[in-house]
CSV table of C-alpha atoms in Angstrom, one decimal:
chain,number,residue,atom,x,y,z
A,23,MET,CA,3.4,-60.9,8.5
A,24,THR,CA,5.5,-57.7,9.0
A,25,MET,CA,8.8,-59.6,8.6
A,26,GLN,CA,7.5,-61.2,5.4
A,27,PHE,CA,6.4,-57.9,4.1
A,28,HIS,CA,9.7,-56.2,4.9
A,29,ASP,CA,11.7,-59.0,3.3
A,30,LEU,CA,9.6,-58.8,0.1
A,31,ALA,CA,10.1,-55.0,-0.1
A,32,ALA,CA,13.8,-55.2,0.5
A,33,ARG,CA,14.3,-58.1,-2.0
A,34,ALA,CA,12.2,-56.5,-4.7
A,35,ALA,CA,14.1,-53.2,-4.6
A,36,THR,CA,17.6,-54.8,-4.8
A,37,ASP,CA,17.8,-54.5,-8.5
A,38,GLY,CA,16.2,-51.1,-8.6
A,39,ARG,CA,12.8,-52.1,-9.9
A,40,ILE,CA,9.7,-54.0,-8.8
A,41,GLU,CA,7.8,-56.4,-11.0
A,42,PRO,CA,4.0,-56.6,-11.1
A,43,ASP,CA,4.0,-60.0,-9.4
A,44,GLU,CA,6.2,-58.6,-6.6
A,45,ILE,CA,3.8,-55.7,-6.1
A,46,LEU,CA,0.9,-58.3,-5.9
A,47,ALA,CA,2.8,-60.2,-3.3
A,48,LEU,CA,3.4,-57.0,-1.3
A,49,ARG,CA,-0.4,-56.2,-1.5
A,50,ARG,CA,-1.3,-59.7,-0.2
A,51,ALA,CA,1.3,-59.5,2.6
A,52,GLY,CA,0.5,-55.9,3.6
A,53,TRP,CA,-3.3,-56.3,3.6
A,54,GLY,CA,-3.2,-59.8,5.0
A,55,ASP,CA,-4.1,-58.6,8.4
A,56,GLY,CA,-6.4,-55.8,7.2
A,57,ALA,CA,-4.0,-52.9,7.6
A,58,ILE,CA,-0.5,-51.5,7.0
A,59,ASP,CA,1.5,-51.0,10.2
A,60,GLU,CA,4.3,-48.5,10.8
A,61,ALA,CA,7.1,-51.0,10.1
A,62,GLU,CA,5.5,-52.0,6.8
A,63,ALA,CA,5.0,-48.3,6.0
A,64,GLU,CA,8.7,-47.6,6.6
A,65,ALA,CA,9.7,-50.6,4.5
A,66,LEU,CA,7.7,-49.2,1.6
A,67,ILE,CA,9.4,-45.8,1.9
A,68,GLU,CA,12.8,-47.5,2.0
A,69,ALA,CA,12.0,-49.6,-1.1
A,70,ASN,CA,10.8,-46.6,-3.0
A,71,ALA,CA,14.0,-44.7,-2.2
A,72,ALA,CA,16.0,-47.6,-3.6
A,73,LEU,CA,14.2,-47.9,-6.9
A,74,THR,CA,15.6,-46.5,-10.1
A,75,GLU,CA,12.4,-47.4,-12.0
A,76,ARG,CA,8.9,-46.8,-10.6
A,77,SER,CA,6.1,-48.2,-12.6
A,78,GLU,CA,2.5,-46.9,-12.5
A,79,GLU,CA,1.5,-50.0,-10.6
A,80,TRP,CA,4.1,-49.4,-8.0
A,81,CYS,CA,3.3,-45.7,-7.6
A,82,ALA,CA,-0.4,-46.6,-7.2
A,83,PHE,CA,0.3,-49.2,-4.5
A,84,PHE,CA,2.8,-47.0,-2.7
A,85,VAL,CA,0.4,-44.0,-2.5
A,86,GLU,CA,-2.7,-46.2,-1.7
A,87,ALA,CA,-1.0,-48.1,1.1
A,88,LEU,CA,0.8,-45.2,2.8
A,89,ALA,CA,-2.1,-42.8,2.5
A,90,GLU,CA,-4.4,-45.4,4.2
A,91,PHE,CA,-1.8,-45.8,7.0
A,92,VAL,CA,-1.4,-42.0,7.5
A,93,VAL,CA,-5.1,-41.0,7.2
A,94,ASN,CA,-6.9,-44.0,8.7
A,95,GLY,CA,-4.2,-45.8,10.7
A,96,GLU,CA,-5.1,-44.3,14.0
A,97,GLU,CA,-8.3,-43.1,15.8
A,98,PRO,CA,-10.2,-41.0,14.9
A,99,ARG,CA,-10.0,-42.2,11.4
A,100,GLY,CA,-9.7,-39.5,8.8
A,101,TYR,CA,-7.8,-37.1,11.1
A,102,VAL,CA,-4.0,-36.9,10.8
A,103,SER,CA,-2.3,-36.2,14.1
A,104,ASP,CA,0.7,-34.0,14.6
A,105,ALA,CA,2.7,-37.1,15.5
A,106,ARG,CA,1.7,-39.0,12.3
A,107,ALA,CA,2.3,-35.9,10.1
A,108,GLY,CA,5.7,-35.4,11.7
A,109,TRP,CA,6.5,-39.1,11.1
A,110,LEU,CA,5.6,-38.8,7.4
A,111,ILE,CA,7.7,-35.6,6.8
A,112,ARG,CA,10.7,-37.2,8.6
A,113,ALA,CA,10.4,-40.4,6.6
A,114,LEU,CA,10.2,-38.7,3.3
A,115,ASP,CA,12.7,-36.0,4.0
A,116,ALA,CA,15.4,-38.3,5.4
A,117,ASP,CA,18.0,-37.0,2.9
A,118,GLY,CA,16.7,-33.5,2.7
A,119,ARG,CA,14.6,-34.0,-0.4
A,120,LEU,CA,11.8,-36.1,-1.9
A,121,GLU,CA,13.0,-39.0,-4.0
A,122,SER,CA,10.2,-39.2,-6.5
A,123,GLN,CA,6.9,-37.9,-7.8
A,124,ALA,CA,5.3,-40.9,-6.0
A,125,GLU,CA,6.2,-39.3,-2.6
A,126,LEU,CA,4.8,-35.9,-3.7
A,127,GLU,CA,1.6,-37.6,-4.9
A,128,LEU,CA,1.4,-39.3,-1.5
A,129,LEU,CA,1.6,-36.0,0.3
A,130,VAL,CA,-1.1,-34.5,-1.9
A,131,GLU,CA,-3.3,-37.6,-1.5
A,132,VAL,CA,-3.1,-37.4,2.3
A,133,VAL,CA,-4.1,-33.8,2.4
A,134,GLU,CA,-6.8,-34.4,-0.1
A,135,ARG,CA,-8.3,-37.5,1.6
A,136,ALA,CA,-8.1,-36.4,5.2
A,137,LEU,CA,-10.8,-34.6,7.0
A,138,ASP,CA,-8.2,-32.5,8.8
A,139,THR,CA,-4.4,-32.4,8.7
A,140,PRO,CA,-1.8,-30.3,10.5
A,141,ALA,CA,-1.0,-27.1,8.7
A,142,ALA,CA,2.7,-28.1,8.7
A,143,LEU,CA,2.1,-31.1,6.4
A,144,LYS,CA,0.2,-29.0,3.8
A,145,ARG,CA,2.9,-26.3,3.9
A,146,TYR,CA,5.6,-29.0,3.5
A,147,ALA,CA,3.9,-30.4,0.4
A,148,MET,CA,3.4,-27.0,-1.2
A,149,SER,CA,7.0,-26.0,-0.5
A,150,GLN,CA,8.2,-29.0,-2.5
A,151,ILE,CA,6.3,-27.7,-5.6
A,152,GLU,CA,7.4,-24.1,-5.0
A,153,ASN,CA,11.0,-25.0,-4.6
A,154,ALA,CA,10.9,-27.2,-7.7
A,155,VAL,CA,9.6,-24.3,-9.8
A,156,LEU,CA,12.0,-21.7,-8.3
A,157,GLU,CA,15.1,-23.8,-8.3
A,158,GLY,CA,14.4,-25.9,-11.4
A,159,ASP,CA,15.0,-29.1,-9.5
A,160,GLY,CA,12.8,-31.5,-7.6
A,161,PRO,CA,10.2,-34.3,-8.0
A,162,THR,CA,8.2,-32.5,-10.6
A,163,ARG,CA,11.2,-31.4,-12.7
A,164,GLU,CA,11.4,-34.6,-14.9
A,165,ALA,CA,9.9,-32.8,-17.8
A,166,GLY,CA,8.9,-29.3,-18.9
A,167,PRO,CA,10.6,-25.9,-18.8
A,168,ALA,CA,13.1,-25.5,-15.9
A,169,HIS,CA,11.5,-22.5,-14.2
A,170,ALA,CA,7.9,-22.5,-15.5
A,171,VAL,CA,4.8,-23.8,-13.8
A,172,THR,CA,3.9,-27.1,-15.5
A,173,GLU,CA,0.4,-28.6,-16.1
A,174,HIS,CA,1.2,-31.3,-13.6
A,175,GLU,CA,2.3,-28.7,-11.0
A,176,CYS,CA,-0.9,-26.7,-11.6
A,177,ALA,CA,-3.0,-29.9,-10.9
A,178,LEU,CA,-1.1,-30.7,-7.7
A,179,LEU,CA,-1.3,-27.1,-6.4
A,180,ARG,CA,-5.1,-27.0,-7.2
A,181,ARG,CA,-5.6,-30.2,-5.2
A,182,LEU,CA,-3.6,-28.9,-2.3
A,183,ILE,CA,-5.0,-25.4,-1.9
A,184,PHE,CA,-8.6,-26.5,-2.3
A,185,ALA,CA,-8.2,-29.7,-0.2
A,186,PRO,CA,-10.5,-30.3,2.8
A,187,GLY,CA,-7.6,-30.7,5.2
A,188,GLY,CA,-5.2,-27.9,6.0
A,189,ASP,CA,-5.0,-24.3,7.2
A,190,ALA,CA,-8.2,-23.1,5.6
A,191,PRO,CA,-10.4,-26.1,4.5
A,192,LEU,CA,-11.9,-25.5,1.0
A,193,HIS,CA,-10.6,-22.0,1.1
A,194,VAL,CA,-7.2,-20.5,0.1
A,195,SER,CA,-5.2,-19.3,3.1
A,196,LYS,CA,-3.2,-16.0,3.2
A,197,ALA,CA,0.1,-18.0,3.1
A,198,GLU,CA,-1.1,-19.9,0.0
A,199,ALA,CA,-2.2,-16.7,-1.7
A,200,GLU,CA,1.2,-15.2,-1.1
A,201,MET,CA,2.9,-18.3,-2.4
A,202,LEU,CA,0.8,-18.0,-5.6
A,203,PHE,CA,2.1,-14.4,-6.0
A,204,ARG,CA,5.7,-15.5,-5.5
A,205,LEU,CA,5.3,-18.2,-8.2
A,206,LYS,CA,3.7,-15.6,-10.5
A,207,ASP,CA,6.5,-13.1,-10.0
A,208,ALA,CA,9.2,-15.8,-10.6
A,209,THR,CA,7.6,-17.3,-13.7
A,210,LEU,CA,6.0,-14.3,-15.3
A,211,TYR,CA,7.7,-14.5,-18.6
A,212,GLU,CA,8.3,-18.3,-18.7
A,213,ALA,CA,6.4,-20.8,-20.8
A,214,ASN,CA,3.9,-21.7,-18.1
A,215,ALA,CA,1.0,-24.2,-18.6
A,216,PRO,CA,-2.2,-22.6,-19.8
A,217,GLU,CA,-3.9,-23.7,-16.6
A,218,TRP,CA,-1.6,-21.5,-14.5
A,219,GLU,CA,-3.3,-18.1,-15.1
A,220,GLN,CA,-6.7,-19.6,-14.2
A,221,LEU,CA,-5.3,-21.2,-11.0
A,222,PHE,CA,-3.6,-17.9,-10.0
A,223,VAL,CA,-6.7,-15.8,-10.5
A,224,GLN,CA,-9.1,-18.3,-8.8
A,225,GLY,CA,-6.7,-18.9,-5.9
A,226,ILE,CA,-6.3,-15.2,-5.0
A,227,ALA,CA,-9.9,-14.5,-5.6
A,228,ASN,CA,-10.9,-17.4,-3.3
A,229,TYR,CA,-8.6,-16.1,-0.6
A,230,LEU,CA,-10.1,-12.6,-0.8
A,231,LEU,CA,-13.8,-13.4,-1.5
A,232,GLY,CA,-14.1,-17.0,-0.4
A,233,PHE,CA,-13.6,-16.9,3.4
A,234,ASP,CA,-15.4,-15.2,6.3
A,235,GLY,CA,-18.7,-16.8,5.5
A,236,HIS,CA,-18.6,-16.6,1.7
A,237,GLU,CA,-18.9,-19.8,-0.3
A,238,PRO,CA,-15.8,-20.9,-2.3
A,239,LEU,CA,-15.9,-20.6,-6.1
A,240,THR,CA,-18.1,-23.3,-7.6
A,241,ARG,CA,-17.5,-25.4,-10.7
A,242,GLU,CA,-20.0,-23.1,-12.5
A,243,ARG,CA,-18.0,-20.1,-11.5
A,244,ALA,CA,-14.8,-21.7,-12.7
A,245,ALA,CA,-16.3,-22.3,-16.1
A,246,GLU,CA,-17.6,-18.7,-16.1
A,247,LEU,CA,-14.1,-17.5,-15.2
A,248,GLU,CA,-12.6,-19.3,-18.3
A,249,THR,CA,-15.0,-17.5,-20.6
A,250,PHE,CA,-14.6,-14.1,-18.8
A,251,MET,CA,-10.8,-14.2,-18.9
A,252,ALA,CA,-10.8,-15.1,-22.6
A,253,SER,CA,-13.0,-12.1,-23.5
A,254,GLU,CA,-11.8,-8.6,-24.0
A,255,CYS,CA,-12.7,-6.1,-21.3
A,256,ALA,CA,-13.3,-2.5,-22.0
A,257,GLY,CA,-11.4,-1.5,-18.8
A,258,ILE,CA,-11.6,-1.8,-15.1
A,259,GLY,CA,-13.2,1.5,-14.2
A,260,GLY,CA,-15.5,1.4,-11.1
A,261,PHE,CA,-13.4,-1.4,-9.5
A,262,LEU,CA,-13.1,0.5,-6.3
A,263,GLY,CA,-16.8,1.5,-6.0
A,264,ARG,CA,-17.7,-1.2,-3.4
A,265,MET,CA,-14.3,-2.6,-2.5
A,266,ALA,CA,-13.6,-0.7,0.7
A,267,SER,CA,-14.7,2.5,2.4
A,268,GLY,CA,-11.3,3.9,3.2
A,269,GLU,CA,-10.5,7.0,1.0
A,270,ALA,CA,-6.8,6.4,1.3
A,271,VAL,CA,-7.2,2.8,0.1
A,272,ARG,CA,-9.2,4.0,-2.9
A,273,GLU,CA,-6.7,6.7,-3.7
A,274,GLY,CA,-3.9,4.2,-3.6
A,275,PHE,CA,-5.6,1.8,-6.0
A,276,GLY,CA,-6.6,4.7,-8.3
A,277,SER,CA,-3.0,5.8,-8.6
A,278,LEU,CA,-1.7,2.2,-9.0
A,279,LEU,CA,-4.2,1.1,-11.6
A,280,GLU,CA,-4.7,4.4,-13.4
A,281,ILE,CA,-8.4,3.8,-13.6
A,282,SER,CA,-11.2,6.2,-14.4
A,283,PRO,CA,-14.2,7.0,-12.0
A,284,PRO,CA,-17.2,4.6,-12.2
A,285,VAL,CA,-19.4,5.3,-15.2
A,286,GLY,CA,-22.7,7.0,-14.2
A,287,GLY,CA,-21.5,8.0,-10.7
A,288,GLU,CA,-23.4,6.5,-7.8
A,289,ALA,CA,-25.6,3.4,-8.2
A,290,ALA,CA,-29.1,4.3,-9.3
A,291,ALA,CA,-32.1,3.5,-7.2
A,292,GLY,CA,-33.4,0.0,-7.9
A,293,ASP,CA,-30.0,-1.4,-8.7
A,294,GLU,CA,-29.0,-4.7,-7.1
A,295,ASP,CA,-28.2,-4.3,-3.4
A,296,GLU,CA,-24.4,-4.3,-3.0
A,297,ASP,CA,-24.8,-6.8,-0.2
A,298,ASP,CA,-25.7,-9.3,-2.9
A,299,TYR,CA,-22.1,-9.3,-3.9
A,300,PRO,CA,-19.0,-10.5,-2.0
A,301,HIS,CA,-16.8,-7.6,-1.0
A,302,LEU,CA,-13.3,-6.8,0.2
A,303,ASP,CA,-12.9,-5.0,3.5
A,304,ALA,CA,-10.1,-2.5,4.1
A,305,GLU,CA,-7.6,-5.0,5.4
A,306,GLU,CA,-8.1,-7.3,2.4
A,307,THR,CA,-8.0,-4.4,0.0
A,308,SER,CA,-4.7,-3.2,1.6
A,309,TRP,CA,-3.2,-6.7,1.3
A,310,LEU,CA,-4.1,-6.8,-2.4
A,311,HIS,CA,-2.8,-3.3,-3.0
A,312,ASP,CA,0.5,-4.2,-1.4
A,313,GLN,CA,0.8,-7.4,-3.6
A,314,LEU,CA,0.0,-5.5,-6.8
A,315,GLU,CA,2.2,-2.5,-6.0
A,316,ALA,CA,5.3,-4.6,-5.2
A,317,ASP,CA,6.5,-4.5,-8.8
A,318,GLU,CA,4.8,-1.1,-9.6
A,319,ASP,CA,3.2,-2.1,-12.9
A,320,LEU,CA,0.3,-4.4,-13.4
A,321,ASP,CA,1.4,-7.5,-15.3
A,322,PRO,CA,-1.1,-9.6,-17.5
A,323,LEU,CA,-2.0,-12.0,-14.7
A,324,GLU,CA,-2.6,-9.2,-12.2
A,325,LYS,CA,-4.9,-7.5,-14.8
A,326,SER,CA,-6.9,-10.7,-15.1
A,327,LEU,CA,-7.1,-10.9,-11.3
A,328,VAL,CA,-8.3,-7.3,-10.9
A,329,ALA,CA,-10.8,-7.7,-13.7
A,330,PHE,CA,-12.2,-10.9,-12.2
A,331,ILE,CA,-12.5,-9.4,-8.7
A,332,ALA,CA,-14.3,-6.4,-10.2
A,333,LYS,CA,-16.7,-8.7,-11.9
A,334,GLU,CA,-17.3,-10.8,-8.7
A,335,THR,CA,-17.9,-7.7,-6.6
A,336,GLY,CA,-20.5,-6.3,-9.1
A,337,MET,CA,-18.4,-3.5,-10.7
A,338,GLU,CA,-19.1,-1.9,-14.1
A,339,PHE,CA,-16.3,-1.7,-16.7
A,340,ALA,CA,-15.3,1.5,-18.2
A,341,PRO,CA,-12.4,2.6,-20.4
A,342,ALA,CA,-9.5,4.1,-18.4
A,343,ALA,CA,-8.7,7.7,-19.1
């Protein structure tokens, strides 16, 4: 069956395109014994690289077959081994770059479907998107502004950083948060997709507030964020009230953000217990301070981030002096 499958894949890709009836024949040959094996998986990757036209039917079959092979092709099912992840990276990166969006979609699908994947696979997938944005060339650069974050890239990044498998399952890792800051700095004045600001704010907030026992942002919180970010805030005074106990950290933020002291001074008796809110410790606050201070001035996305964190940590807003 493997030889028949390989012959079909090679013949179908000869003229640079695969017809629907050829895809159906590949499906029947590939699933004839109930599973795609490694030789068949390699034949699909070779066929995809040879194509000049990739239909939706082909991309769907390519992603479905290879994701099943990578995620469930060895025991325990659902767990991608280091060896299988290394095989996939080498197979896709044979000429130093991804050939198509189908290959990038495959990487995202694997990370999204798997219960656990090696961190290297998730980092490789994210680097493909970051490089495409920064260099203006890559599998997602078929349409849209050369150096802006597109709607499609936002969707892929969201699926990756909140995927179950990876360095920090369901939470954004430090490396991912720093990647979001790099993309923000590189595309600050570009025509980014409307979804980009929300993804940036949610991603950084999830890294700072969503790990170490805290639940990740829910769908309801996401909807609330959209409303909050669209509204006008009176200011971000009081932001440091519960963020961290270190005086030096508070002074650093006060200087950077030019904010006024909290309105009304200390919390009044009977106010909500500050333990009801997520909070940042000194290390997290220091990390955020370094990221914000890197370019000295707060840009619009950083202001949205600070305002959202203030809201999530229970701060009151007050006009800056």
